[in-house]
Short mmCIF file of C-alpha atoms and ligand atoms in Angstrom, two decimals:
data_model
loop_
_atom_site.label_atom_id
_atom_site.label_comp_id
_atom_site.label_asym_id
_atom_site.label_seq_id
_atom_site.Cartn_x
_atom_site.Cartn_y
_atom_site.Cartn_z
CA MET A 1128 -66.45 119.64 164.36
CA LYS A 1129 -67.11 116.12 165.67
CA ILE A 1130 -70.40 114.47 164.75
CA LEU A 1131 -71.99 111.38 166.25
CA ILE A 1132 -74.23 109.54 163.78
CA THR A 1133 -76.25 106.81 165.46
CA GLY A 1134 -77.81 104.01 163.40
CA GLY A 1135 -75.30 104.64 160.62
CA ALA A 1136 -75.13 100.98 159.56
CA GLY A 1137 -78.81 101.03 158.54
CA PHE A 1138 -80.43 102.30 155.37
CA ILE A 1139 -80.68 106.07 155.78
CA GLY A 1140 -77.75 106.26 158.21
CA THR A 1141 -75.40 104.63 155.68
CA ASN A 1142 -76.50 107.01 152.94
CA PHE A 1143 -76.07 109.91 155.36
CA VAL A 1144 -72.54 108.84 156.32
CA TYR A 1145 -71.45 108.88 152.65
CA TYR A 1146 -73.32 112.12 152.02
CA MET A 1147 -71.57 113.87 154.92
CA LEU A 1148 -68.10 112.51 154.15
CA LYS A 1149 -68.48 114.16 150.74
CA ALA A 1150 -70.30 117.33 151.85
CA HIS A 1151 -68.08 118.04 154.89
CA PRO A 1152 -64.80 116.18 154.41
CA ASP A 1153 -63.12 118.23 157.15
CA PHE A 1154 -65.42 117.07 159.99
CA ASP A 1155 -64.76 114.06 162.23
CA TYR A 1156 -67.39 111.33 162.41
CA VAL A 1157 -68.20 108.58 164.86
CA CYS A 1158 -70.88 106.13 163.78
CA LEU A 1159 -72.54 104.25 166.62
CA ASP A 1160 -74.69 101.23 165.82
CA SER A 1161 -75.64 98.10 167.77
CA LEU A 1162 -75.85 96.11 164.50
CA THR A 1163 -79.32 94.68 164.88
CA TYR A 1164 -80.77 92.62 162.02
CA ALA A 1165 -81.18 95.97 160.17
CA GLY A 1166 -77.56 97.06 160.53
CA ASN A 1167 -74.88 95.97 158.10
CA LEU A 1168 -71.28 96.75 158.94
CA LYS A 1169 -70.19 95.98 155.37
CA ASN A 1170 -72.19 99.02 154.22
CA LEU A 1171 -69.52 101.13 155.92
CA ASP A 1172 -66.44 99.46 154.37
CA LYS A 1173 -65.60 102.48 152.24
CA ALA A 1174 -66.34 104.95 155.03
CA LEU A 1175 -63.90 103.11 157.30
CA GLU A 1176 -61.13 103.92 154.81
CA HIS A 1177 -61.47 107.61 155.78
CA ARG A 1178 -59.17 108.61 158.64
CA ASN A 1179 -61.85 110.98 160.00
CA PHE A 1180 -64.47 108.19 160.33
CA THR A 1181 -64.65 105.65 163.14
CA PHE A 1182 -67.21 103.05 164.13
CA ALA A 1183 -68.45 102.10 167.62
CA LYS A 1184 -70.64 99.08 168.28
CA GLY A 1185 -73.09 99.71 171.07
CA SER A 1186 -76.70 100.43 171.89
CA ILE A 1187 -78.16 103.89 172.39
CA ALA A 1188 -80.18 102.35 175.23
CA ASP A 1189 -77.02 101.29 177.11
CA ARG A 1190 -76.56 104.26 179.45
CA GLU A 1191 -73.13 103.32 180.76
CA TYR A 1192 -71.76 102.68 177.29
CA ILE A 1193 -73.21 105.92 175.90
CA PHE A 1194 -71.94 108.04 178.78
CA ASP A 1195 -68.43 106.54 178.39
CA LEU A 1196 -68.51 107.25 174.67
CA PHE A 1197 -69.57 110.88 175.22
CA ALA A 1198 -66.93 111.35 177.91
CA ARG A 1199 -64.22 110.09 175.52
CA GLU A 1200 -65.29 111.84 172.35
CA SER A 1201 -66.67 115.35 173.11
CA PHE A 1202 -69.23 115.51 170.31
CA ASP A 1203 -70.36 118.83 168.87
CA ILE A 1204 -73.40 117.40 167.10
CA VAL A 1205 -75.45 114.25 167.65
CA ILE A 1206 -77.76 113.00 164.91
CA ASN A 1207 -79.99 110.13 165.99
CA PHE A 1208 -81.00 107.73 163.22
CA ALA A 1209 -80.86 104.64 165.45
CA ALA A 1210 -84.27 103.04 165.74
CA GLU A 1211 -86.38 100.00 165.22
CA SER A 1212 -87.99 101.17 162.01
CA HIS A 1213 -90.35 98.55 160.58
CA VAL A 1214 -94.07 98.94 161.30
CA ASP A 1215 -94.88 95.23 160.78
CA ARG A 1216 -92.26 94.21 163.34
CA SER A 1217 -93.69 96.72 165.83
CA ILE A 1218 -97.05 94.98 165.50
CA GLU A 1219 -95.40 91.61 166.19
CA ASN A 1220 -93.14 92.77 169.04
CA PRO A 1221 -93.61 96.32 170.39
CA GLY A 1222 -91.21 96.00 173.37
CA VAL A 1223 -87.93 96.52 171.55
CA PHE A 1224 -89.41 99.62 169.86
CA LEU A 1225 -89.93 101.20 173.27
CA GLU A 1226 -86.47 100.19 174.43
CA THR A 1227 -84.60 101.62 171.45
CA ASN A 1228 -86.82 104.41 170.18
CA VAL A 1229 -87.95 105.83 173.53
CA ILE A 1230 -85.42 104.79 176.18
CA GLY A 1231 -82.52 104.96 173.71
CA THR A 1232 -83.42 108.51 172.71
CA SER A 1233 -83.77 109.53 176.36
CA VAL A 1234 -80.29 108.15 177.13
CA LEU A 1235 -78.81 110.18 174.26
CA LEU A 1236 -80.62 113.30 175.48
CA ASP A 1237 -79.26 112.77 179.00
CA ALA A 1238 -75.74 112.31 177.65
CA CYS A 1239 -76.09 115.48 175.58
CA ARG A 1240 -77.18 117.38 178.67
CA LYS A 1241 -74.35 116.06 180.80
CA TYR A 1242 -71.51 116.48 178.31
CA GLY A 1243 -72.83 119.47 176.32
CA ILE A 1244 -73.41 119.61 172.57
CA ARG A 1245 -74.18 122.27 170.00
CA ARG A 1246 -77.11 120.36 168.51
CA PHE A 1247 -79.05 117.14 169.09
CA HIS A 1248 -81.01 116.21 166.00
CA GLN A 1249 -83.77 113.61 166.13
CA VAL A 1250 -84.57 111.87 162.85
CA SER A 1251 -88.30 111.35 163.04
CA THR A 1252 -91.09 110.36 160.70
CA ASP A 1253 -94.31 111.65 159.18
CA GLU A 1254 -96.01 108.63 160.78
CA VAL A 1255 -96.23 110.58 164.05
CA TYR A 1256 -99.12 112.53 162.45
CA GLY A 1257 -101.16 109.38 161.83
CA ASP A 1258 -102.78 109.24 158.41
CA LEU A 1259 -104.85 111.34 156.01
CA PRO A 1260 -107.98 110.27 154.18
CA ILE A 1261 -107.43 109.01 150.64
CA ASP A 1262 -110.32 111.07 149.25
CA ARG A 1263 -108.95 114.42 150.54
CA PRO A 1264 -105.94 115.13 148.31
CA ASP A 1265 -106.09 118.75 149.50
CA LEU A 1266 -104.88 117.76 153.01
CA PHE A 1267 -101.20 117.57 153.98
CA PHE A 1268 -99.20 117.14 157.19
CA THR A 1269 -97.74 120.43 158.41
CA GLU A 1270 -95.55 120.86 161.50
CA GLU A 1271 -98.71 122.00 163.31
CA THR A 1272 -100.68 118.81 162.57
CA PRO A 1273 -101.45 117.12 165.92
CA LEU A 1274 -99.60 113.91 166.76
CA HIS A 1275 -102.02 111.03 166.28
CA THR A 1276 -100.19 107.74 165.98
CA SER A 1277 -101.45 104.38 164.69
CA SER A 1278 -98.77 101.71 165.28
CA PRO A 1279 -96.45 100.89 168.17
CA TYR A 1280 -93.64 102.09 165.86
CA SER A 1281 -95.18 105.51 165.27
CA ALA A 1282 -96.19 105.81 168.93
CA SER A 1283 -92.58 105.15 169.97
CA LYS A 1284 -91.26 107.73 167.47
CA ALA A 1285 -93.80 110.31 168.68
CA SER A 1286 -92.72 109.63 172.28
CA ALA A 1287 -89.11 110.29 171.31
CA ASP A 1288 -90.14 113.56 169.64
CA LEU A 1289 -92.03 114.66 172.76
CA LEU A 1290 -89.03 113.86 174.94
CA THR A 1291 -86.75 115.79 172.59
CA MET A 1292 -88.97 118.87 172.78
CA ALA A 1293 -89.26 118.48 176.57
CA TYR A 1294 -85.45 118.56 176.89
CA SER A 1295 -85.43 121.71 174.80
CA ARG A 1296 -88.02 123.53 176.91
CA THR A 1297 -87.10 122.21 180.35
CA PHE A 1298 -83.32 122.03 180.08
CA GLY A 1299 -82.63 124.42 177.20
CA LEU A 1300 -80.98 121.64 175.18
CA PRO A 1301 -80.33 122.79 171.59
CA VAL A 1302 -82.42 120.31 169.59
CA SER A 1303 -84.11 119.96 166.23
CA ILE A 1304 -86.42 117.33 164.74
CA SER A 1305 -87.07 116.35 161.15
CA ARG A 1306 -90.13 114.34 160.13
CA CYS A 1307 -89.70 112.66 156.79
CA SER A 1308 -91.91 110.68 154.45
CA ASN A 1309 -91.07 107.24 152.98
CA ASN A 1310 -87.50 106.97 151.73
CA TYR A 1311 -86.19 104.72 148.98
CA GLY A 1312 -82.75 104.14 147.49
CA PRO A 1313 -79.59 102.03 147.98
CA TYR A 1314 -78.97 99.92 151.11
CA GLN A 1315 -82.63 99.64 152.21
CA PHE A 1316 -83.29 96.41 154.08
CA PRO A 1317 -85.48 94.08 151.99
CA GLU A 1318 -88.37 94.06 154.44
CA LYS A 1319 -89.59 97.48 153.25
CA LEU A 1320 -91.90 97.74 150.25
CA ILE A 1321 -89.52 98.76 147.44
CA PRO A 1322 -86.48 96.51 148.07
CA LEU A 1323 -88.74 93.61 149.07
CA MET A 1324 -90.65 93.84 145.80
CA ILE A 1325 -87.42 94.15 143.78
CA LYS A 1326 -85.98 91.10 145.52
CA LYS A 1327 -89.11 89.00 145.01
CA ALA A 1328 -89.63 90.05 141.40
CA LEU A 1329 -86.02 89.13 140.55
CA ARG A 1330 -86.70 85.66 141.97
CA ASP A 1331 -90.10 85.33 140.24
CA GLU A 1332 -91.76 85.06 143.65
CA LYS A 1333 -95.20 86.42 144.49
CA LEU A 1334 -95.29 90.11 145.51
CA PRO A 1335 -97.50 90.51 148.61
CA VAL A 1336 -99.61 93.67 148.40
CA TYR A 1337 -101.49 94.48 151.60
CA GLY A 1338 -105.26 95.06 151.37
CA ASN A 1339 -106.39 96.65 148.12
CA GLY A 1340 -103.00 98.26 147.36
CA LEU A 1341 -104.55 101.73 147.28
CA ASN A 1342 -102.76 103.11 150.36
CA VAL A 1343 -100.68 106.15 149.48
CA ARG A 1344 -97.11 107.01 150.48
CA ASP A 1345 -95.11 110.16 149.68
CA TRP A 1346 -91.81 108.77 148.32
CA LEU A 1347 -88.53 110.63 148.75
CA TYR A 1348 -85.15 109.61 147.34
CA VAL A 1349 -82.85 109.02 150.30
CA GLU A 1350 -80.17 111.47 149.12
CA ASP A 1351 -82.73 114.28 149.19
CA HIS A 1352 -83.49 113.34 152.80
CA CYS A 1353 -79.76 113.39 153.68
CA ARG A 1354 -79.36 116.86 152.17
CA ALA A 1355 -82.36 118.08 154.15
CA ILE A 1356 -81.00 116.77 157.46
CA ASP A 1357 -77.62 118.36 156.80
CA LEU A 1358 -79.38 121.70 156.19
CA VAL A 1359 -81.58 121.46 159.28
CA VAL A 1360 -78.65 120.54 161.51
CA MET A 1361 -76.32 123.24 160.15
CA LYS A 1362 -78.78 126.05 159.46
CA GLY A 1363 -82.18 125.15 160.95
CA ARG A 1364 -83.47 126.96 164.00
CA GLU A 1365 -83.10 125.40 167.45
CA GLY A 1366 -86.21 123.91 169.03
CA GLN A 1367 -87.91 123.53 165.66
CA VAL A 1368 -89.55 120.70 163.75
CA TYR A 1369 -89.09 120.50 159.97
CA ASN A 1370 -91.21 118.26 157.73
CA ILE A 1371 -89.37 116.66 154.81
CA GLY A 1372 -91.18 115.25 151.81
CA GLY A 1373 -92.05 116.23 148.37
CA HIS A 1374 -95.50 115.98 146.78
CA ASN A 1375 -94.62 112.62 145.33
CA GLU A 1376 -97.61 110.54 146.32
CA LYS A 1377 -98.08 107.07 144.87
CA GLN A 1378 -100.47 104.25 145.58
CA ASN A 1379 -98.63 101.09 146.66
CA ILE A 1380 -99.95 99.19 143.67
CA GLU A 1381 -98.58 101.86 141.33
CA VAL A 1382 -95.13 101.48 142.89
CA VAL A 1383 -95.25 97.69 142.63
CA LYS A 1384 -96.37 97.79 138.99
CA THR A 1385 -93.59 100.28 138.15
CA ILE A 1386 -91.00 97.91 139.63
CA LEU A 1387 -92.41 94.93 137.71
CA ALA A 1388 -92.46 96.90 134.44
CA GLN A 1389 -88.85 98.07 134.89
CA LEU A 1390 -87.70 94.52 135.56
CA GLY A 1391 -89.72 93.14 132.63
CA LYS A 1392 -91.79 90.93 134.94
CA PRO A 1393 -95.54 90.25 134.65
CA ASP A 1394 -98.24 91.77 136.89
CA THR A 1395 -99.44 88.20 137.55
CA LEU A 1396 -96.71 88.04 140.22
CA ILE A 1397 -98.84 90.41 142.34
CA GLU A 1398 -100.70 88.72 145.17
CA TYR A 1399 -103.18 90.67 147.30
CA VAL A 1400 -102.79 89.55 150.92
CA ALA A 1401 -104.38 90.37 154.29
CA ASP A 1402 -104.12 94.04 155.21
CA ARG A 1403 -101.67 95.33 157.84
CA ALA A 1404 -103.44 95.88 161.20
CA GLY A 1405 -104.17 99.57 161.69
CA HIS A 1406 -102.79 100.29 158.20
CA ASP A 1407 -102.35 104.04 157.65
CA LEU A 1408 -104.19 105.16 154.53
CA ARG A 1409 -102.23 108.09 153.20
CA TYR A 1410 -99.16 110.13 154.11
CA ALA A 1411 -98.48 113.47 152.43
CA ILE A 1412 -96.03 116.13 153.57
CA ASP A 1413 -96.30 119.87 153.18
CA PRO A 1414 -92.62 120.88 152.92
CA SER A 1415 -93.19 124.67 152.79
CA LYS A 1416 -91.39 125.37 156.08
CA ILE A 1417 -88.07 123.77 155.11
CA HIS A 1418 -88.41 125.22 151.61
CA GLY A 1419 -89.14 128.74 152.88
CA GLU A 1420 -86.52 128.81 155.65
CA LEU A 1421 -83.72 126.68 154.20
CA GLY A 1422 -84.43 126.62 150.46
CA TRP A 1423 -84.74 122.82 150.40
CA LEU A 1424 -86.72 121.04 147.71
CA PRO A 1425 -86.48 117.42 146.57
CA GLU A 1426 -84.29 117.11 143.48
CA THR A 1427 -84.86 113.52 142.41
CA GLU A 1428 -87.99 112.75 140.38
CA PHE A 1429 -89.53 109.38 141.26
CA SER A 1430 -89.09 108.13 137.68
CA ALA A 1431 -85.32 108.72 137.86
CA GLY A 1432 -84.96 107.67 141.52
CA ILE A 1433 -86.70 104.34 141.10
CA LYS A 1434 -84.60 103.58 138.00
CA SER A 1435 -81.32 104.20 139.80
CA THR A 1436 -82.57 102.34 142.88
CA ILE A 1437 -83.40 99.26 140.81
CA SER A 1438 -80.01 99.52 139.06
CA TRP A 1439 -78.29 99.66 142.44
CA TYR A 1440 -79.96 96.43 143.60
CA LEU A 1441 -79.10 94.77 140.25
CA ASP A 1442 -75.48 95.90 140.54
CA ASN A 1443 -75.27 94.81 144.18
CA LYS A 1444 -76.84 91.35 144.09
CA GLU A 1445 -74.20 90.13 146.53
CA TRP A 1446 -75.46 92.65 149.11
CA MET A 1447 -78.99 91.22 148.84
CA ASP A 1448 -77.73 87.59 148.75
CA ASP A 1449 -75.68 88.16 151.92
CA ILE A 1450 -78.84 89.31 153.66
CA SER A 1451 -80.90 86.37 152.38
CA SER A 1452 -78.26 83.84 153.41
CA GLY A 1453 -77.55 85.50 156.76
CA ALA A 1454 -73.86 85.99 155.84
CA TYR A 1455 -74.12 89.68 156.73
CA ALA A 1456 -75.10 88.81 160.31
CA LEU A 1457 -72.07 86.53 160.68
CA TYR A 1458 -69.89 89.36 159.35
CA ASN A 1459 -71.49 91.80 161.82
CA GLU A 1460 -70.80 89.34 164.61
CA SER A 1461 -67.15 88.66 163.80
CA GLU A 1462 -66.05 92.10 162.53
CA GLY A 1463 -68.26 94.02 164.99
CA LYS A 1464 -66.10 92.70 167.85
CA LYS A 1465 -63.26 94.97 166.70
CA TYR A 1466 -65.33 98.05 167.48
CA VAL A 1467 -66.83 97.34 170.90
P1 NAD B 1904 -83.05 100.93 159.52
O1 NAD B 1904 -83.92 99.98 160.25
O2 NAD B 1904 -82.61 100.60 158.14
O3 NAD B 1904 -81.72 101.21 160.36
C1 NAD B 1904 -81.74 101.40 161.73
C2 NAD B 1904 -80.31 101.28 162.25
O4 NAD B 1904 -80.33 101.51 163.67
C3 NAD B 1904 -79.69 99.90 162.05
O5 NAD B 1904 -78.37 100.02 161.58
C4 NAD B 1904 -79.70 99.28 163.44
O6 NAD B 1904 -78.67 98.34 163.66
C5 NAD B 1904 -79.55 100.51 164.30
N1 NAD B 1904 -80.08 100.31 165.66
C6 NAD B 1904 -81.26 99.73 166.01
N2 NAD B 1904 -81.37 99.72 167.35
C7 NAD B 1904 -80.26 100.33 167.85
C8 NAD B 1904 -79.80 100.62 169.15
N3 NAD B 1904 -80.50 100.30 170.24
N4 NAD B 1904 -78.62 101.25 169.30
C9 NAD B 1904 -77.86 101.57 168.22
N5 NAD B 1904 -78.24 101.29 166.96
C10 NAD B 1904 -79.42 100.68 166.78
O7 NAD B 1904 -83.81 102.31 159.55
P2 NAD B 1904 -83.87 103.49 158.47
O8 NAD B 1904 -84.94 103.19 157.51
O9 NAD B 1904 -82.50 103.77 158.01
O10 NAD B 1904 -84.38 104.68 159.40
C11 NAD B 1904 -83.46 105.50 160.09
C12 NAD B 1904 -84.24 106.52 160.91
O11 NAD B 1904 -85.06 107.30 160.05
C13 NAD B 1904 -85.18 105.89 161.93
O12 NAD B 1904 -85.15 106.68 163.08
C14 NAD B 1904 -86.55 105.97 161.27
O13 NAD B 1904 -87.56 106.07 162.23
C15 NAD B 1904 -86.42 107.25 160.47
N6 NAD B 1904 -87.23 107.34 159.24
C16 NAD B 1904 -87.18 106.35 158.30
C17 NAD B 1904 -87.89 106.51 157.10
C18 NAD B 1904 -87.86 105.46 156.02
O14 NAD B 1904 -88.61 105.58 155.05
N7 NAD B 1904 -87.02 104.44 156.09
C19 NAD B 1904 -88.65 107.66 156.90
C20 NAD B 1904 -88.69 108.64 157.91
C21 NAD B 1904 -87.95 108.47 159.05
O1 DAU B 1905 -93.41 107.37 156.32
C1 DAU B 1905 -92.17 107.11 156.88
C2 DAU B 1905 -92.08 105.66 157.29
O2 DAU B 1905 -92.02 104.90 156.09
C3 DAU B 1905 -90.88 105.37 158.18
O3 DAU B 1905 -91.04 106.06 159.39
C4 DAU B 1905 -90.75 103.86 158.45
O4 DAU B 1905 -89.56 103.61 159.16
C5 DAU B 1905 -90.69 103.15 157.12
O5 DAU B 1905 -90.64 101.74 157.34
C6 DAU B 1905 -91.89 103.50 156.25
O6 DAU B 1905 -93.11 102.96 156.82
P1 DAU B 1905 -94.22 102.24 155.90
O7 DAU B 1905 -94.99 101.35 156.76
O8 DAU B 1905 -94.94 103.23 155.07
O9 DAU B 1905 -93.23 101.42 154.92
P2 DAU B 1905 -93.27 99.94 154.34
O10 DAU B 1905 -92.19 99.85 153.30
O11 DAU B 1905 -93.30 98.91 155.39
O12 DAU B 1905 -94.68 99.92 153.59
C7 DAU B 1905 -95.00 100.85 152.57
C8 DAU B 1905 -96.42 100.56 152.14
O13 DAU B 1905 -96.45 99.30 151.45
C9 DAU B 1905 -97.40 100.43 153.29
O14 DAU B 1905 -98.65 100.98 152.91
C10 DAU B 1905 -97.54 98.91 153.49
C11 DAU B 1905 -97.33 98.37 152.10
N1 DAU B 1905 -96.69 97.05 152.01
C12 DAU B 1905 -95.54 96.85 152.69
C13 DAU B 1905 -94.89 95.63 152.64
C14 DAU B 1905 -93.61 95.39 153.40
C15 DAU B 1905 -97.26 96.05 151.24
O15 DAU B 1905 -98.31 96.24 150.61
N2 DAU B 1905 -96.63 94.84 151.19
C16 DAU B 1905 -95.48 94.58 151.87
O16 DAU B 1905 -94.95 93.42 151.80
#
């Protein structure tokens, strides 16, 4: 079994690579990543020691490159993590989100059609459903919730989902989609809430909380997400969408205060700043489909997950420092050349 993992040098992709190498040590893996600012080739150092793991540097939006790769490798399964993933950046510069998230996904779908695969899996997000009101805790996103996006990021992810389903219906391509809530854990780029707040708190810098801090996210430990994707790809039904999340809703301010308390830092570091444009109020997943069909449930409680996440960032200060100094980008540039 040969698996293509795109976006494997980013946060969830890296965690997924290590999860799969352990869960299915007999498979062969190719990780494709264009090493944008969010990709970090050093994350994959230990994976590259495995003889059944190789890396390829290239963009999913580069049709010629992708078709050559598919012609050479004969993949059985393609799992697409590659994306521009940060909402704030999509507000600043939507164009690259369309290029990677929409065009890139369409190129992969075309390559899958041409060369044949057993499964194309699109890693999507709960943000495609828009948001839920804060004062209706009885409401959750199900797979039937209409797509209703708020940001250029979520609009681009929804477009990719629609294309994926269109290739299933029109061309009979064997696809699946998973839509997950907010992940946290090791290797997350420090532009996202949790690692950003850890980084700033450790440096005694102000922690910028958007708006009133009462927006709600449904936090999932990244390893639980990896296990869910593995299950959907291996055992989930073709042409289906599976929501992944776990009744673990927290207000942003609660998350920030938890981080400060764990690091022994004062709440006075919190600074309320201007709200994000179009800021989604609340995300909350109903995971009954994946639970009922595949037996999946999240295993990591937030209290334990946030503790081990903070420990990881404390134990891997060099990882964070390399990002702050830009050393990781120089490494990507020089070492990445070996894998073009
Ligand atoms: P990330 O930004 O940390 O990583 C994205 C990776 O994709 C990086 O390694 C980057 O270099 C690579 N990439 C970007 N453009 C590329 C291109 N054109 N070709 C090849 N590689 C490219 O993102 P993440 O948080 O790990 O998210 C991974 C996937 O999961 C995304 O599709 C995202 O939409 C989805 N998702 C994320 C979350 C979350 O909480 N982080 C939740 C649900 C779904
Ligand atoms: O729900 C899944 C999505 O979760 C993924 O699809 C996205 O790729 C991922 O980035 C994440 O999106 P969010 O916008 O929810 O994540 P972010 O970490 O950017 O923000 C989480 C919440 O914290 C959100 O309500 C905005 C707020 N926030 C964020 C930052 C970076 C702040 O208050 N201050 C900040 O500095």
